[in-house]
Amino acid sequence: MKYIVTFILICIYAATFAQCHIDDWTALKALYESTNGDEWEKKEGWEQVKGDTPPTDCDLSKMHGIDLDEDYQKRIEEIHLPNNNLIGKMPVEIEKLTELKSLLFSNNKISGSIPNSIGNLYKLETLDIASNLLDGNIPAEIGNLEVLIWIYLDANQLSGLIPPEMGNLKNISKIHLSRNQLTGDIPEEFSNIGKRFSLFLSNNQLTGTIPAVFGDMRFNNLTLSLNNNNLSGCFDANLFKLCDQFAEAVYGFVDNVSEGNNFDATWEEFCFEGKGICDTINRCHPQDWQALQSIYQNYNGNNWQNTAGWDSLIVNQNSLPTNCNLDDLYG
């Protein structure tokens, strides 16, 4: 009789909390407390996370913005809280939502850094935390989200380098990182994705040039957006392969690449006139040659102990010499 009663109690407990997994409840409680939940625009059902333990009638499916899995109604699959006056930081407890597929916090006032623990949401397919106040680096752990399809981190205050680990997102269709303060080079590792996708990096502070391997990549039409950065230099000849993907659109040629940057030519001039192409034969970029000539003239080059190469390629030259190769210069 004792065992029968115990079994019945266990069944009643399981039924009561079937829609209130303790890990999910703990993560939602941390989210509510860390983003000033009492001031949210919509918070129906969220009173369930205000206590120290889940209420006996706990049902997470009754909470605004929460969807449980369709088959068993046990674990949270979606959290959609856009435009809801979330103010504060993303909690590290977010990693407890191990069955989460969609996380949407766009157009709020979430600040601080993206927690590294977000990389433990291995089933996540959509991550949208655009238009917030997030700062700091993009965590490299985002590269762990191998089933991710869409990632929107645009319109924040994120800084530092774009993590090369984002090249691990083999299932990705859209990467939105525009309108941040990202610096450094564009990672060549994006070429590891190996499928057609959209890449938006405009309005940052990126430097360097477009990686040559991008010529072997496939972008959705007009969705390689690099404008308004600090990119410069020449275009590798391999990038000609991209020109067909960015052919004339309905409203004419759209330049989402060179506008607001400092390349040797515009993207349109490169594609249609062959201007700005890197001189892989001469290995003598005009700006580098001019800088070296200035160094020689201003630092008493005539009296250097070793002027091998400088004497023929730099001295008494008014323009780039034929077959110039800066590798031939001493030093």
XYZ file of C-alpha atoms in Angstrom:
331
model
C 0.000 0.000 0.000
C 2.863 2.313 0.895
C 4.425 1.921 -2.559
C 1.118 2.534 -4.306
C 0.641 5.840 -2.460
C 4.187 6.892 -3.279
C 3.664 6.071 -6.948
C 0.410 8.076 -7.024
C 2.154 11.082 -5.436
C 4.940 10.921 -7.991
C 2.409 10.812 -10.830
C 0.518 13.780 -9.399
C 3.768 15.757 -9.017
C 4.862 14.894 -12.564
C 1.504 15.951 -13.978
C 1.546 19.187 -12.015
C 4.968 20.211 -13.275
C 4.794 18.692 -16.751
C 4.652 22.203 -18.181
C 7.129 23.724 -15.728
C 10.601 22.238 -16.126
C 12.752 23.461 -13.248
C 15.670 24.478 -15.488
C 13.385 26.496 -17.749
C 11.682 28.084 -14.744
C 15.070 29.012 -13.229
C 16.249 30.614 -16.487
C 13.029 32.616 -16.884
C 13.191 33.802 -13.285
C 16.772 35.045 -13.842
C 15.696 36.778 -17.071
C 12.740 38.494 -15.394
C 14.832 39.723 -12.482
C 17.818 40.875 -14.556
C 15.746 42.840 -17.101
C 13.366 44.673 -14.730
C 10.414 42.421 -15.442
C 7.988 44.418 -13.321
C 8.273 47.239 -15.880
C 7.783 45.115 -19.006
C 5.058 46.175 -21.404
C 3.548 42.682 -21.443
C 4.111 40.203 -18.633
C 1.006 38.055 -18.389
C 1.739 34.826 -16.531
C 5.213 35.887 -15.412
C 4.111 36.151 -11.775
C 4.945 32.424 -11.723
C 8.667 33.233 -11.447
C 8.417 35.706 -8.568
C 8.627 33.119 -5.805
C 11.573 31.087 -4.576
C 10.105 27.913 -6.080
C 7.613 27.200 -8.875
C 3.960 27.426 -7.802
C 2.005 24.199 -7.571
C -0.053 25.153 -10.610
C 3.002 26.282 -12.597
C 2.423 26.328 -16.350
C 5.086 28.132 -18.390
C 2.933 27.970 -21.506
C 0.657 30.627 -19.971
C 3.480 33.190 -19.867
C 3.582 35.940 -22.470
C 6.150 35.249 -25.191
C 6.759 31.614 -24.216
C 6.037 28.598 -26.426
C 6.624 25.013 -25.343
C 7.412 22.097 -27.628
C 4.342 21.060 -29.642
C 4.608 17.322 -29.027
C 5.010 17.063 -25.254
C 4.466 20.600 -23.903
C 7.323 20.115 -21.449
C 10.269 22.297 -22.487
C 10.538 25.849 -23.818
C 11.251 26.080 -27.543
C 10.632 29.775 -28.173
C 11.024 33.031 -26.243
C 9.662 36.041 -28.137
C 9.818 39.318 -26.207
C 10.516 42.061 -28.792
C 9.590 45.683 -28.048
C 8.792 44.803 -24.445
C 10.893 47.276 -22.426
C 13.452 44.742 -21.243
C 16.050 46.841 -19.393
C 19.161 45.204 -17.948
C 21.486 42.349 -18.772
C 21.126 38.896 -20.263
C 21.583 36.354 -17.452
C 24.109 33.520 -17.667
C 21.279 31.163 -16.668
C 20.060 31.421 -20.252
C 22.131 28.280 -20.879
C 19.583 26.212 -18.926
C 17.122 26.517 -21.820
C 18.683 23.514 -23.518
C 15.697 22.824 -25.818
C 15.397 26.444 -27.012
C 15.127 26.946 -30.775
C 14.205 30.631 -31.048
C 15.327 33.571 -28.901
C 13.935 36.983 -29.859
C 14.789 40.037 -27.704
C 15.017 42.707 -30.430
C 14.172 46.375 -29.884
C 14.641 46.494 -26.134
C 17.233 48.107 -23.846
C 19.343 45.100 -22.941
C 22.872 46.217 -22.062
C 26.174 44.654 -21.050
C 27.850 41.818 -22.893
C 26.396 38.722 -24.527
C 27.032 35.898 -22.015
C 29.422 33.193 -23.184
C 26.904 30.661 -21.903
C 24.711 31.371 -24.929
C 27.018 29.004 -26.800
C 25.471 26.110 -24.856
C 22.086 26.496 -26.569
C 22.971 23.816 -29.097
C 19.464 23.566 -30.579
C 19.112 27.298 -31.220
C 18.024 28.140 -34.778
C 17.163 31.849 -34.443
C 19.038 34.397 -32.318
C 17.682 37.939 -32.606
C 18.952 40.499 -30.104
C 19.202 43.380 -32.573
C 18.525 47.000 -31.649
C 19.573 46.868 -28.018
C 22.464 48.400 -26.031
C 24.777 45.396 -25.960
C 28.512 46.087 -25.811
C 31.759 44.147 -25.496
C 32.933 41.385 -27.805
C 30.857 38.856 -29.702
C 31.579 35.652 -27.755
C 33.506 33.025 -29.688
C 31.147 30.447 -28.193
C 28.494 31.499 -30.713
C 30.446 29.326 -33.128
C 29.142 26.318 -31.158
C 25.591 26.912 -32.447
C 25.978 24.724 -35.505
C 22.236 24.499 -36.294
C 21.775 28.277 -36.164
C 19.947 29.613 -39.239
C 19.536 33.330 -38.463
C 21.613 35.582 -36.213
C 20.759 39.256 -35.746
C 23.174 41.283 -33.592
C 22.882 44.530 -35.573
C 22.263 47.992 -34.135
C 24.068 47.470 -30.835
C 27.391 48.744 -29.483
C 29.411 45.559 -29.928
C 33.162 46.050 -30.349
C 36.351 44.088 -30.919
C 37.040 41.496 -33.592
C 34.500 39.336 -35.376
C 35.240 35.867 -33.953
C 36.581 33.514 -36.644
C 34.564 30.774 -34.925
C 31.506 32.149 -36.733
C 32.815 30.219 -39.717
C 31.547 27.103 -37.894
C 27.908 28.115 -38.486
C 27.434 25.610 -41.293
C 23.627 25.919 -41.371
C 23.457 29.726 -41.357
C 21.390 31.727 -43.865
C 21.704 35.265 -42.480
C 24.402 36.981 -40.400
C 23.519 40.543 -39.394
C 26.334 42.429 -37.606
C 25.824 45.903 -39.096
C 25.688 49.144 -37.119
C 28.084 48.196 -34.339
C 31.671 49.198 -33.509
C 33.449 46.065 -34.711
C 37.115 46.395 -35.684
C 39.869 44.375 -37.344
C 39.840 42.293 -40.504
C 36.941 40.400 -42.018
C 37.584 36.764 -40.997
C 38.527 34.470 -43.870
C 36.830 31.705 -41.875
C 33.454 32.851 -43.204
C 34.440 30.882 -46.304
C 34.137 27.659 -44.258
C 30.338 27.989 -44.210
C 30.184 26.513 -47.686
C 26.577 27.435 -48.561
C 24.701 30.425 -49.902
C 24.032 32.988 -47.163
C 23.696 36.713 -46.491
C 26.427 38.663 -44.693
C 25.763 42.170 -43.370
C 28.823 43.958 -41.910
C 28.144 47.574 -42.901
C 28.545 50.583 -40.624
C 31.316 49.259 -38.410
C 35.029 50.113 -38.126
C 36.467 47.141 -39.983
C 39.885 47.499 -41.640
C 41.952 45.589 -44.164
C 40.422 44.444 -47.432
C 38.019 41.798 -48.698
C 39.517 38.315 -48.246
C 40.455 36.771 -51.582
C 38.670 33.532 -50.597
C 35.350 35.397 -50.726
C 35.537 34.958 -54.499
C 34.860 31.252 -53.974
C 31.852 31.873 -51.725
C 28.166 32.108 -52.610
C 26.176 35.066 -51.367
C 22.501 35.727 -51.879
C 22.060 38.457 -54.483
C 23.092 41.886 -53.164
C 23.494 40.604 -49.602
C 27.201 41.048 -49.026
C 27.023 44.391 -47.265
C 30.394 45.972 -46.355
C 29.760 49.685 -46.917
C 30.709 52.394 -44.417
C 33.719 50.783 -42.769
C 37.453 51.577 -42.956
C 38.253 48.954 -45.588
C 40.947 49.872 -48.117
C 43.420 48.619 -50.690
C 42.976 46.655 -53.879
C 40.620 43.875 -54.921
C 42.071 40.424 -55.423
C 41.466 39.068 -58.920
C 39.601 36.104 -57.408
C 36.834 38.506 -56.363
C 35.800 38.872 -60.016
C 33.763 35.715 -59.395
C 31.467 37.743 -57.152
C 30.660 40.308 -59.818
C 28.101 38.074 -61.534
C 26.288 37.647 -58.217
C 26.004 41.426 -57.927
C 24.926 42.179 -61.475
C 22.616 45.041 -62.397
C 19.511 44.979 -60.255
C 16.082 46.417 -61.065
C 17.206 49.890 -60.005
C 20.700 49.706 -61.466
C 24.013 48.587 -60.006
C 23.909 48.629 -56.198
C 27.225 49.178 -54.413
C 27.056 47.685 -50.941
C 30.800 47.056 -50.955
C 32.960 50.122 -51.647
C 30.646 52.980 -50.675
C 31.991 54.642 -47.534
C 35.291 52.719 -47.686
C 38.738 53.582 -49.112
C 39.380 50.981 -51.793
C 41.614 51.803 -54.777
C 38.490 51.806 -56.968
C 34.758 51.460 -56.539
C 33.219 48.005 -56.663
C 31.440 48.944 -59.882
C 34.726 50.100 -61.496
C 36.356 46.850 -60.415
C 33.576 44.666 -61.818
C 33.013 46.481 -65.120
C 36.373 48.138 -65.855
C 38.914 45.983 -64.019
C 40.139 48.919 -61.935
C 41.617 48.534 -58.477
C 42.743 44.973 -59.062
C 45.730 43.874 -56.995
C 48.886 43.676 -59.077
C 49.901 40.109 -58.325
C 52.594 40.194 -61.019
C 54.427 43.364 -60.082
C 53.854 42.940 -56.339
C 54.162 46.703 -56.037
C 51.172 48.515 -54.578
C 51.328 52.240 -55.492
C 50.712 53.483 -51.945
C 53.380 51.166 -50.524
C 55.866 52.307 -53.184
C 55.163 55.984 -52.442
C 55.572 55.425 -48.708
C 58.910 53.689 -49.190
C 60.134 56.470 -51.491
C 59.246 58.983 -48.789
C 61.161 56.935 -46.197
C 64.249 56.834 -48.431
C 64.158 60.557 -49.145
C 63.516 61.658 -45.568
C 65.848 59.293 -43.769
C 69.111 59.870 -45.663
C 68.791 56.833 -47.895
C 71.872 57.788 -49.927
C 74.037 56.954 -46.936
C 72.411 53.661 -45.931
C 74.867 50.790 -45.665
C 72.695 48.485 -47.782
C 70.528 49.958 -50.545
C 70.027 46.766 -52.570
C 66.861 47.149 -54.641
C 66.235 50.678 -53.380
C 68.820 52.072 -55.810
C 66.925 50.734 -58.843
C 63.260 50.768 -57.767
C 63.084 53.886 -55.576
C 65.955 56.276 -56.336
C 65.330 58.874 -59.088
C 61.964 57.326 -60.002
C 58.986 59.593 -60.632
C 56.483 56.748 -61.010
C 56.243 53.003 -60.542
C 59.074 51.335 -62.481
C 58.298 48.497 -64.857
C 58.173 45.019 -63.265
C 58.374 46.532 -59.806
C 58.633 43.951 -57.023
C 58.990 45.341 -53.536
C 60.242 41.961 -52.328
C 63.523 42.899 -54.052
C 64.155 45.774 -51.599
C 66.549 45.132 -48.753
C 64.635 44.972 -45.473
